[in-house]
Tab-separated table of C-alpha atoms and ligand atoms in Angstrom:
chain	number	residue	atom	x	y	z
B	1	MET	CA	-134.871	-189.986	146.789
B	2	ALA	CA	-132.473	-187.416	145.212
B	3	ALA	CA	-130.090	-188.310	143.483
B	4	VAL	CA	-126.705	-186.213	142.547
B	5	LEU	CA	-125.434	-185.219	138.716
B	6	CYS	CA	-122.897	-183.107	138.892
B	7	GLN	CA	-120.633	-182.283	135.703
B	8	PHE	CA	-118.177	-179.769	135.999
B	9	GLY	CA	-116.864	-180.848	132.789
B	10	LYS	CA	-118.828	-177.774	131.575
B	11	ILE	CA	-118.085	-176.492	134.507
B	12	THR	CA	-121.527	-177.039	135.980
B	13	CYS	CA	-123.264	-178.541	138.625
B	14	LEU	CA	-126.831	-179.796	138.829
B	15	THR	CA	-128.323	-181.195	142.318
B	16	GLY	CA	-131.976	-182.004	143.702
B	17	GLU	CA	-134.497	-184.538	142.483
B	18	VAL	CA	-134.525	-186.221	139.666
B	19	PRO	CA	-137.685	-186.459	137.501
B	20	GLU	CA	-139.505	-189.874	136.946
B	21	GLN	CA	-139.032	-189.921	133.550
B	22	THR	CA	-134.941	-190.018	133.947
B	23	CYS	CA	-135.338	-193.167	135.931
B	24	SER	CA	-134.561	-195.999	133.761
B	25	SER	CA	-136.053	-198.243	136.518
B	26	ALA	CA	-136.438	-197.889	140.417
B	27	VAL	CA	-134.687	-200.383	142.500
B	28	ALA	CA	-134.557	-201.390	145.550
B	29	CYS	CA	-131.431	-203.127	146.430
B	30	ARG	CA	-129.807	-206.243	148.871
B	31	ASP	CA	-131.257	-205.812	152.317
B	32	VAL	CA	-128.936	-206.147	155.340
B	33	GLY	CA	-128.962	-210.061	156.813
B	34	GLU	CA	-129.205	-210.584	160.174
B	35	GLY	CA	-125.853	-212.109	160.815
B	36	ARG	CA	-124.214	-209.014	158.903
B	37	GLU	CA	-126.229	-206.557	161.697
B	38	GLN	CA	-124.590	-208.898	164.317
B	39	GLU	CA	-121.231	-208.836	162.631
B	40	ALA	CA	-120.873	-205.186	162.750
B	41	GLU	CA	-122.175	-204.685	166.226
B	42	ALA	CA	-124.631	-201.950	164.896
B	43	SER	CA	-126.614	-199.810	166.795
B	44	PRO	CA	-130.243	-199.721	165.828
B	45	ALA	CA	-130.197	-196.123	164.522
B	46	ARG	CA	-126.602	-197.705	162.240
B	47	ILE	CA	-128.661	-200.557	161.057
B	48	ALA	CA	-131.573	-198.072	159.972
B	49	ALA	CA	-129.260	-195.593	158.538
B	50	ARG	CA	-128.204	-198.568	156.095
B	51	ARG	CA	-131.637	-199.762	155.207
B	52	ARG	CA	-132.350	-196.094	154.195
B	53	TYR	CA	-129.158	-196.250	152.047
B	54	TYR	CA	-130.440	-199.289	150.151
B	55	GLN	CA	-133.424	-197.825	149.020
B	56	MET	CA	-132.009	-196.380	145.503
B	57	ILE	CA	-132.492	-195.524	141.799
B	58	PHE	CA	-131.020	-195.640	138.702
B	59	CYS	CA	-131.449	-192.328	137.330
B	60	ASN	CA	-128.823	-192.472	134.616
B	61	ASP	CA	-127.968	-194.152	131.210
B	62	ARG	CA	-124.337	-194.330	132.015
B	63	VAL	CA	-125.376	-196.420	135.267
B	64	SER	CA	-126.702	-200.234	134.415
B	65	ALA	CA	-127.911	-202.309	136.249
B	66	MET	CA	-126.377	-203.808	139.719
B	67	THR	CA	-123.865	-206.757	138.420
B	68	LYS	CA	-126.264	-209.601	140.433
B	69	ALA	CA	-123.239	-212.202	141.223
B	70	ALA	CA	-121.626	-209.701	142.892
B	71	ALA	CA	-124.418	-208.520	144.762
B	72	GLU	CA	-123.816	-211.468	147.168
B	73	ASP	CA	-120.512	-209.167	148.310
B	74	TYR	CA	-121.181	-205.654	147.839
B	75	ALA	CA	-123.146	-203.667	145.268
B	76	PHE	CA	-121.200	-202.701	141.378
B	77	TYR	CA	-123.373	-200.015	138.893
B	78	PRO	CA	-121.016	-200.903	135.617
B	79	ALA	CA	-120.728	-198.208	133.580
B	80	VAL	CA	-121.684	-197.747	129.659
B	81	PRO	CA	-118.191	-197.571	128.044
B	82	GLY	CA	-117.593	-194.170	126.493
B	83	GLU	CA	-115.531	-195.474	123.662
B	84	GLU	CA	-117.101	-193.240	121.272
B	85	SER	CA	-115.973	-189.968	123.412
B	86	PHE	CA	-112.705	-191.242	124.007
B	87	LEU	CA	-111.950	-191.541	119.827
B	88	GLN	CA	-113.581	-187.841	119.884
B	89	GLU	CA	-111.404	-186.538	122.173
B	90	VAL	CA	-108.333	-188.436	121.025
B	91	ILE	CA	-109.067	-186.848	117.441
B	92	GLU	CA	-109.765	-183.533	118.831
B	93	GLY	CA	-106.794	-183.263	120.971
B	94	LEU	CA	-104.247	-184.181	118.072
B	95	SER	CA	-106.308	-181.951	115.574
B	96	ARG	CA	-105.673	-178.774	117.814
B	97	GLN	CA	-102.005	-176.728	118.798
B	98	PRO	CA	-100.742	-177.665	121.216
B	99	ARG	CA	-101.630	-181.610	120.799
B	100	SER	CA	-102.844	-182.936	124.211
B	101	ILE	CA	-104.690	-185.858	125.205
B	102	PRO	CA	-106.572	-186.050	128.507
B	103	PRO	CA	-104.622	-188.026	131.229
B	104	LYS	CA	-107.733	-190.376	132.364
B	105	TYR	CA	-107.059	-192.325	129.468
B	106	PHE	CA	-103.797	-193.522	130.889
B	107	TYR	CA	-106.073	-195.915	133.152
B	108	ASP	CA	-106.588	-198.966	131.352
B	109	ARG	CA	-106.141	-202.385	132.944
B	110	ARG	CA	-101.896	-201.971	131.583
B	111	GLY	CA	-101.935	-198.315	132.846
B	112	SER	CA	-103.658	-198.667	136.438
B	113	HIS	CA	-101.161	-201.384	137.211
B	114	LEU	CA	-98.434	-199.410	135.887
B	115	PHE	CA	-99.265	-196.130	137.756
B	116	GLU	CA	-99.592	-198.612	140.784
B	117	SER	CA	-95.653	-199.420	140.152
B	118	ILE	CA	-94.873	-195.948	139.694
B	119	CYS	CA	-96.354	-195.679	143.592
B	120	GLU	CA	-93.797	-198.032	144.600
B	121	GLN	CA	-90.591	-196.638	142.851
B	122	PRO	CA	-88.367	-194.594	145.219
B	123	GLU	CA	-88.213	-191.230	143.646
B	124	TYR	CA	-92.216	-191.008	143.458
B	125	TYR	CA	-92.718	-190.164	147.448
B	126	PRO	CA	-96.314	-188.963	147.268
B	127	THR	CA	-97.862	-192.455	147.849
B	128	ARG	CA	-95.256	-193.081	150.758
B	129	THR	CA	-95.559	-190.154	152.635
B	130	GLU	CA	-99.397	-189.562	152.153
B	131	THR	CA	-99.676	-193.446	153.774
B	132	ALA	CA	-97.438	-192.596	156.205
B	133	LEU	CA	-99.802	-189.733	156.787
B	134	LEU	CA	-102.789	-191.570	156.797
B	135	LYS	CA	-101.530	-193.915	159.391
B	136	GLN	CA	-100.082	-192.220	161.210
B	137	TYR	CA	-103.396	-189.438	161.729
B	138	ALA	CA	-106.268	-191.863	161.146
B	139	GLY	CA	-107.238	-191.882	165.019
B	140	GLU	CA	-106.820	-187.802	164.052
B	141	ILE	CA	-109.053	-188.198	161.110
B	142	ALA	CA	-112.022	-190.031	162.711
B	143	THR	CA	-112.522	-187.645	165.516
B	144	VAL	CA	-112.720	-184.549	162.577
B	145	ALA	CA	-114.508	-186.817	160.641
B	146	ALA	CA	-118.430	-187.974	161.347
B	147	SER	CA	-118.237	-191.919	162.169
B	148	ASP	CA	-121.016	-193.717	160.667
B	149	CYS	CA	-120.669	-191.423	157.716
B	150	HIS	CA	-120.973	-192.844	153.803
B	151	LEU	CA	-117.155	-192.936	152.935
B	152	ILE	CA	-117.255	-191.633	148.813
B	153	GLU	CA	-113.808	-192.162	147.024
B	154	PRO	CA	-113.877	-190.549	143.344
B	155	GLY	CA	-111.005	-192.496	141.349
B	156	SER	CA	-110.212	-194.879	143.982
B	157	GLY	CA	-108.003	-197.288	142.142
B	158	SER	CA	-106.988	-200.129	144.148
B	159	CYS	CA	-108.636	-198.816	146.875
B	160	GLY	CA	-105.253	-199.503	148.735
B	161	LYS	CA	-105.290	-196.000	150.850
B	162	VAL	CA	-108.865	-195.979	152.269
B	163	ARG	CA	-107.466	-199.193	153.928
B	164	HIS	CA	-105.528	-197.299	156.579
B	165	LEU	CA	-108.447	-195.053	157.677
B	166	LEU	CA	-111.531	-197.417	157.576
B	167	ASP	CA	-110.633	-199.432	161.269
B	168	ALA	CA	-110.622	-195.901	162.873
B	169	LEU	CA	-113.430	-194.269	160.713
B	170	GLN	CA	-115.610	-197.065	161.091
B	171	PRO	CA	-117.837	-195.788	158.214
B	172	ALA	CA	-121.260	-197.251	157.069
B	173	ALA	CA	-120.771	-197.216	153.535
B	174	TYR	CA	-117.491	-197.182	151.290
B	175	VAL	CA	-118.849	-196.359	147.813
B	176	PRO	CA	-115.211	-196.394	145.520
B	177	VAL	CA	-116.047	-193.987	142.281
B	178	ASP	CA	-113.432	-195.254	139.416
B	179	ILE	CA	-113.068	-195.199	135.034
B	180	SER	CA	-111.881	-198.431	135.323
B	181	CYS	CA	-114.574	-200.954	135.914
B	182	GLU	CA	-112.143	-204.227	135.437
B	183	PHE	CA	-109.959	-202.949	138.289
B	184	LEU	CA	-112.684	-201.414	140.725
B	185	GLU	CA	-114.511	-204.678	141.027
B	186	LYS	CA	-111.457	-206.619	142.160
B	187	SER	CA	-110.513	-204.048	144.135
B	188	ALA	CA	-114.357	-203.448	145.699
B	189	ALA	CA	-114.529	-207.204	146.097
B	190	GLY	CA	-111.046	-207.605	148.141
B	191	ILE	CA	-112.371	-204.730	150.383
B	192	ALA	CA	-115.834	-206.563	150.723
B	193	ASP	CA	-113.661	-209.519	151.754
B	194	ASP	CA	-111.411	-208.153	154.095
B	195	TYR	CA	-113.687	-205.764	155.619
B	196	PRO	CA	-117.284	-207.609	155.818
B	197	TRP	CA	-118.710	-205.534	158.693
B	198	LEU	CA	-118.330	-202.917	155.554
B	199	ASP	CA	-121.350	-202.200	153.003
B	200	VAL	CA	-119.459	-201.346	149.827
B	201	HIS	CA	-121.341	-200.225	146.763
B	202	ALA	CA	-118.801	-199.346	143.645
B	203	VAL	CA	-119.852	-197.009	140.754
B	204	CYS	CA	-117.762	-197.207	137.721
B	205	THR	CA	-117.884	-193.718	136.075
B	206	ASP	CA	-115.573	-191.223	134.714
B	207	ILE	CA	-115.471	-189.315	137.462
B	208	THR	CA	-113.930	-186.245	135.122
B	209	ASP	CA	-117.101	-186.141	132.965
B	210	GLU	CA	-119.504	-186.035	135.535
B	211	VAL	CA	-119.799	-187.254	139.101
B	212	SER	CA	-123.373	-188.894	139.043
B	213	LEU	CA	-123.994	-191.381	141.905
B	214	PRO	CA	-126.786	-193.938	141.654
B	215	PHE	CA	-127.952	-192.531	145.356
B	216	ILE	CA	-127.127	-190.557	147.831
B	217	PRO	CA	-127.157	-191.351	150.995
B	218	GLU	CA	-130.302	-189.972	153.309
B	219	GLN	CA	-129.776	-188.622	156.870
B	220	ALA	CA	-125.906	-189.649	156.973
B	221	ASP	CA	-123.058	-187.740	156.394
B	222	ALA	CA	-121.057	-188.149	153.667
B	223	VAL	CA	-116.986	-187.875	153.485
B	224	MET	CA	-115.460	-187.781	150.151
B	225	PHE	CA	-111.627	-189.152	150.095
B	226	TYR	CA	-109.872	-187.656	147.393
B	227	PRO	CA	-106.211	-189.272	148.399
B	228	GLY	CA	-102.834	-189.107	145.671
B	229	SER	CA	-103.255	-185.461	144.791
B	230	SER	CA	-104.945	-186.028	141.917
B	231	ILE	CA	-106.607	-182.480	141.953
B	232	GLY	CA	-103.395	-181.786	140.684
B	233	ASN	CA	-104.504	-183.157	137.386
B	234	PHE	CA	-106.941	-180.760	137.044
B	235	ASP	CA	-106.143	-177.038	136.088
B	236	PRO	CA	-106.591	-174.661	138.730
B	237	GLU	CA	-110.001	-173.673	137.226
B	238	ASP	CA	-111.330	-177.529	136.983
B	239	ALA	CA	-109.924	-178.419	140.216
B	240	ARG	CA	-112.256	-175.726	142.014
B	241	ALA	CA	-115.350	-176.818	140.164
B	242	PHE	CA	-114.299	-180.272	140.811
B	243	LEU	CA	-114.119	-179.793	144.349
B	244	ALA	CA	-117.234	-177.491	144.294
B	245	CYS	CA	-119.159	-180.365	143.236
B	246	LEU	CA	-117.906	-182.536	145.883
B	247	ALA	CA	-119.271	-179.554	148.244
B	248	THR	CA	-122.586	-180.356	146.500
B	249	ILE	CA	-122.632	-184.036	146.576
B	250	THR	CA	-121.851	-183.687	149.969
B	251	GLY	CA	-123.634	-181.607	151.509
B	252	ALA	CA	-124.225	-179.558	154.639
B	253	GLY	CA	-122.299	-181.612	157.588
B	254	GLY	CA	-120.085	-183.366	154.870
B	255	GLY	CA	-116.522	-183.229	154.811
B	256	LEU	CA	-113.457	-183.691	152.790
B	257	LEU	CA	-110.285	-185.724	153.002
B	258	ILE	CA	-107.840	-184.495	150.331
B	259	GLY	CA	-104.028	-185.370	149.740
B	260	VAL	CA	-102.110	-182.320	147.562
B	261	ASP	CA	-99.135	-182.631	146.768
B	262	LEU	CA	-96.675	-179.407	148.053
B	263	LYS	CA	-94.982	-177.474	146.469
B	264	LYS	CA	-90.647	-178.141	146.687
B	265	ASP	CA	-87.299	-178.126	145.067
B	266	ALA	CA	-87.625	-179.133	141.104
B	267	ASP	CA	-85.112	-181.407	141.300
B	268	ILE	CA	-87.160	-183.418	143.773
B	269	LEU	CA	-90.151	-183.296	141.522
B	270	ASP	CA	-88.073	-183.789	138.392
B	271	ALA	CA	-86.982	-187.091	139.728
B	272	ALA	CA	-90.428	-188.013	140.910
B	273	TYR	CA	-91.730	-188.079	136.969
B	274	ASN	CA	-88.742	-189.440	135.806
B	275	ASP	CA	-88.163	-192.795	137.993
B	276	ALA	CA	-84.645	-194.544	136.635
B	277	ASN	CA	-87.071	-197.967	135.811
B	278	GLY	CA	-88.620	-196.468	133.457
B	279	VAL	CA	-91.800	-196.690	135.121
B	280	THR	CA	-93.705	-193.510	134.451
B	281	ALA	CA	-91.952	-193.412	130.409
B	282	ALA	CA	-93.933	-196.725	130.235
B	283	PHE	CA	-97.280	-195.280	131.660
B	284	ASN	CA	-97.013	-192.309	129.585
B	285	LEU	CA	-96.087	-194.428	126.113
B	286	ASN	CA	-98.870	-197.120	127.492
B	287	LEU	CA	-101.494	-194.347	126.061
B	288	LEU	CA	-100.243	-194.816	122.251
B	289	ARG	CA	-100.472	-198.694	122.782
B	290	ARG	CA	-104.123	-198.449	124.210
B	291	ILE	CA	-104.958	-196.048	121.079
B	292	ASN	CA	-103.910	-198.180	118.855
B	293	ARG	CA	-105.492	-201.157	120.661
B	294	GLU	CA	-109.139	-199.516	121.272
B	295	LEU	CA	-109.263	-197.153	118.271
B	296	ALA	CA	-107.384	-199.095	115.294
B	297	ALA	CA	-104.563	-196.681	115.037
B	298	ASP	CA	-101.184	-196.750	113.925
B	299	PHE	CA	-98.906	-194.558	116.098
B	300	ASP	CA	-95.046	-196.482	116.150
B	301	ILE	CA	-94.668	-196.187	119.811
B	302	GLY	CA	-90.605	-196.535	119.908
B	303	ALA	CA	-90.639	-193.277	117.786
B	304	PHE	CA	-92.308	-191.131	120.634
B	305	ALA	CA	-90.589	-190.328	124.144
B	306	HIS	CA	-91.510	-189.553	127.528
B	307	HIS	CA	-90.403	-186.162	128.217
B	308	ALA	CA	-91.053	-184.959	132.040
B	309	PHE	CA	-90.072	-181.872	133.604
B	310	TYR	CA	-91.273	-179.004	136.215
B	311	ASN	CA	-93.027	-175.827	134.870
B	312	SER	CA	-92.079	-173.327	138.072
B	313	ALA	CA	-93.940	-170.394	136.701
B	314	SER	CA	-97.054	-172.481	135.987
B	315	GLY	CA	-96.544	-174.477	139.511
B	316	ARG	CA	-96.787	-177.924	138.087
B	317	ILE	CA	-95.378	-180.876	136.689
B	318	GLU	CA	-95.988	-181.448	132.579
B	319	MET	CA	-95.632	-184.607	130.940
B	320	HIS	CA	-95.325	-184.994	127.304
B	321	LEU	CA	-94.934	-187.716	124.428
B	322	ILE	CA	-92.524	-186.369	121.954
B	323	SER	CA	-91.730	-187.568	118.274
B	324	GLU	CA	-88.551	-188.659	117.690
B	325	ARG	CA	-88.592	-188.323	114.146
B	326	ARG	CA	-90.657	-186.895	111.195
B	327	GLN	CA	-93.766	-189.590	110.801
B	328	THR	CA	-97.954	-189.681	109.580
B	329	VAL	CA	-99.857	-191.556	112.731
B	330	ASN	CA	-103.641	-192.864	111.459
B	331	VAL	CA	-105.907	-192.232	114.286
B	332	GLY	CA	-110.245	-193.286	113.053
B	333	GLY	CA	-109.547	-192.520	109.676
B	334	GLN	CA	-107.477	-189.439	110.188
B	335	THR	CA	-103.731	-188.527	109.284
B	336	PHE	CA	-101.733	-186.562	111.573
B	337	GLU	CA	-98.057	-185.485	110.961
B	338	PHE	CA	-95.409	-185.262	113.301
B	339	CYS	CA	-92.133	-183.562	112.747
B	340	ALA	CA	-89.354	-184.293	114.642
B	341	GLY	CA	-89.795	-183.000	118.219
B	342	ASP	CA	-93.319	-182.493	118.480
B	343	SER	CA	-95.027	-183.185	121.301
B	344	ILE	CA	-98.548	-184.478	122.746
B	345	HIS	CA	-99.081	-182.635	125.904
B	346	THR	CA	-100.527	-185.926	128.164
B	347	GLU	CA	-100.646	-184.581	132.188
B	348	ASN	CA	-100.292	-181.808	134.217
B	349	SER	CA	-99.925	-182.415	137.598
B	350	TYR	CA	-100.255	-179.467	139.721
B	351	LYS	CA	-98.491	-178.420	143.130
B	352	TYR	CA	-99.796	-176.091	145.832
B	353	THR	CA	-98.413	-174.636	148.946
B	354	ILE	CA	-100.560	-175.359	151.624
B	355	ASP	CA	-102.336	-171.775	151.856
B	356	GLU	CA	-103.037	-171.876	147.885
B	357	PHE	CA	-104.636	-175.447	148.129
B	358	GLN	CA	-106.898	-174.094	151.356
B	359	ALA	CA	-107.989	-170.515	149.352
B	360	LEU	CA	-109.335	-172.489	146.443
B	361	ALA	CA	-110.895	-174.858	148.483
B	362	ARG	CA	-112.603	-171.795	150.025
B	363	GLN	CA	-113.269	-170.727	146.609
B	364	ALA	CA	-115.016	-173.836	145.923
B	365	GLY	CA	-117.218	-173.764	149.500
B	366	PHE	CA	-115.416	-175.865	151.674
B	367	ALA	CA	-114.159	-174.119	155.157
B	368	PRO	CA	-110.416	-175.524	156.052
B	369	CYS	CA	-110.632	-177.727	159.227
B	370	ARG	CA	-107.186	-179.487	159.294
B	371	VAL	CA	-104.498	-180.305	157.569
B	372	TRP	CA	-101.460	-182.702	158.352
B	373	SER	CA	-97.866	-182.677	156.844
B	374	ASP	CA	-94.593	-184.633	156.786
B	375	ASN	CA	-91.557	-183.128	158.595
B	376	ASP	CA	-90.042	-182.737	155.448
B	377	ASP	CA	-93.100	-180.212	153.369
B	378	LEU	CA	-93.130	-183.058	151.011
B	379	PHE	CA	-97.348	-183.621	151.077
B	380	SER	CA	-100.015	-182.559	152.567
B	381	LEU	CA	-103.620	-183.825	154.031
B	382	HIS	CA	-106.502	-182.018	154.392
B	383	TYR	CA	-109.652	-182.415	155.860
B	384	LEU	CA	-112.367	-179.745	154.872
B	385	GLN	CA	-116.202	-179.314	155.933
B	386	VAL	CA	-118.616	-177.958	153.965
B	387	ALA	CA	-118.946	-173.742	154.776
Q	401	LIG	C1	-102.970	-189.407	139.545
Q	401	LIG	N1	-101.966	-188.580	140.096
Q	401	LIG	C2	-101.924	-187.915	140.863
Q	401	LIG	C3	-100.259	-188.818	139.613
Q	401	LIG	C4	-99.579	-187.239	139.740
Q	401	LIG	O1	-98.737	-187.802	140.716
Q	401	LIG	O2	-99.633	-186.481	138.905
Q	401	LIG	C5	-100.480	-189.406	138.291
Q	401	LIG	C6	-99.062	-189.675	137.568
Q	401	LIG	N2	-98.475	-189.100	136.482
Q	401	LIG	C7	-97.166	-189.779	136.691
Q	401	LIG	N3	-96.563	-190.523	137.535
Q	401	LIG	C8	-97.486	-190.098	138.304
């Protein structure tokens, strides 16, 4: 049994057999019950493929034992929380110039809910546009992606978008992977409830550090689903490395269905990241609330302001938190001085043309297969195959 570790934080990829000593334990997970087999009307080949899939090994310190209670309906692999790295990354980020904090730390419980709310704001077109594309083209997507595939969704969040695909695609298994354990557990349970024929294996881990699945499916095609234009939150060099990791995990015969936000009029972009209800501002400022709570810091949240704008030269939206006055902040025993106007850079959201994105994907080892976009050319959905 092979496992995959793909670490693109350091821009390296590893794959292959995992030596015995690196595995904390070898566990054969639940078998498929007779009732579920009948429910799914699965063919013998499909059942056999699923049975193989259950032979899993835990081979990563960060993935501990499967939660027993959840195992009745779906498998859950919680990561060991990385609080040390949170503190370290915040201290490092505030110590450098320009100051920055990685956007992955937006997504505590409140941040995940605020992001869901952003997606419903009238100015934030990506979610509704991509959802319309998924609904409209689910049938076509199912013709290019292998049915009975193992559908892996890095950064799965609420698992909302995948719902538009599942009936058409009929994957053998769904593997949501997310950094927010609590949110993931709830979302995965919802999918398991609503799609009783589907095998769900939720993995809580930080995909911006490493993509480490405790298993890979054997003799089954893996299809990655990476919607929402989250690829835009990586700098292009890291995006290329991340895509290359996905290609490595997916392997020959696999594919990637990915949503990519398109370059467009700056006014539309600026509005999308400065919604009138102030939800994006609350989402951005929540990062400081989280740091105060989890790292015993003392940011005065009222003394920082949300600032987002389209940087056309770089082809990206930039989000910042701007200090509104001179102030001193303590984090983890260290002191940071801010002048009025000083920024903490919290996120980039790169926008691509279809050609630019396909060129990036090619460099990462994918061959463009199909692309769908809306009539206003706001958003694109690409199906790529491992070249
Ligand atoms: C998750 N990601 C694709 C969002 C984006 O549009 O870059 C995050 C976001 N930040 C502010 N609004 C939405």
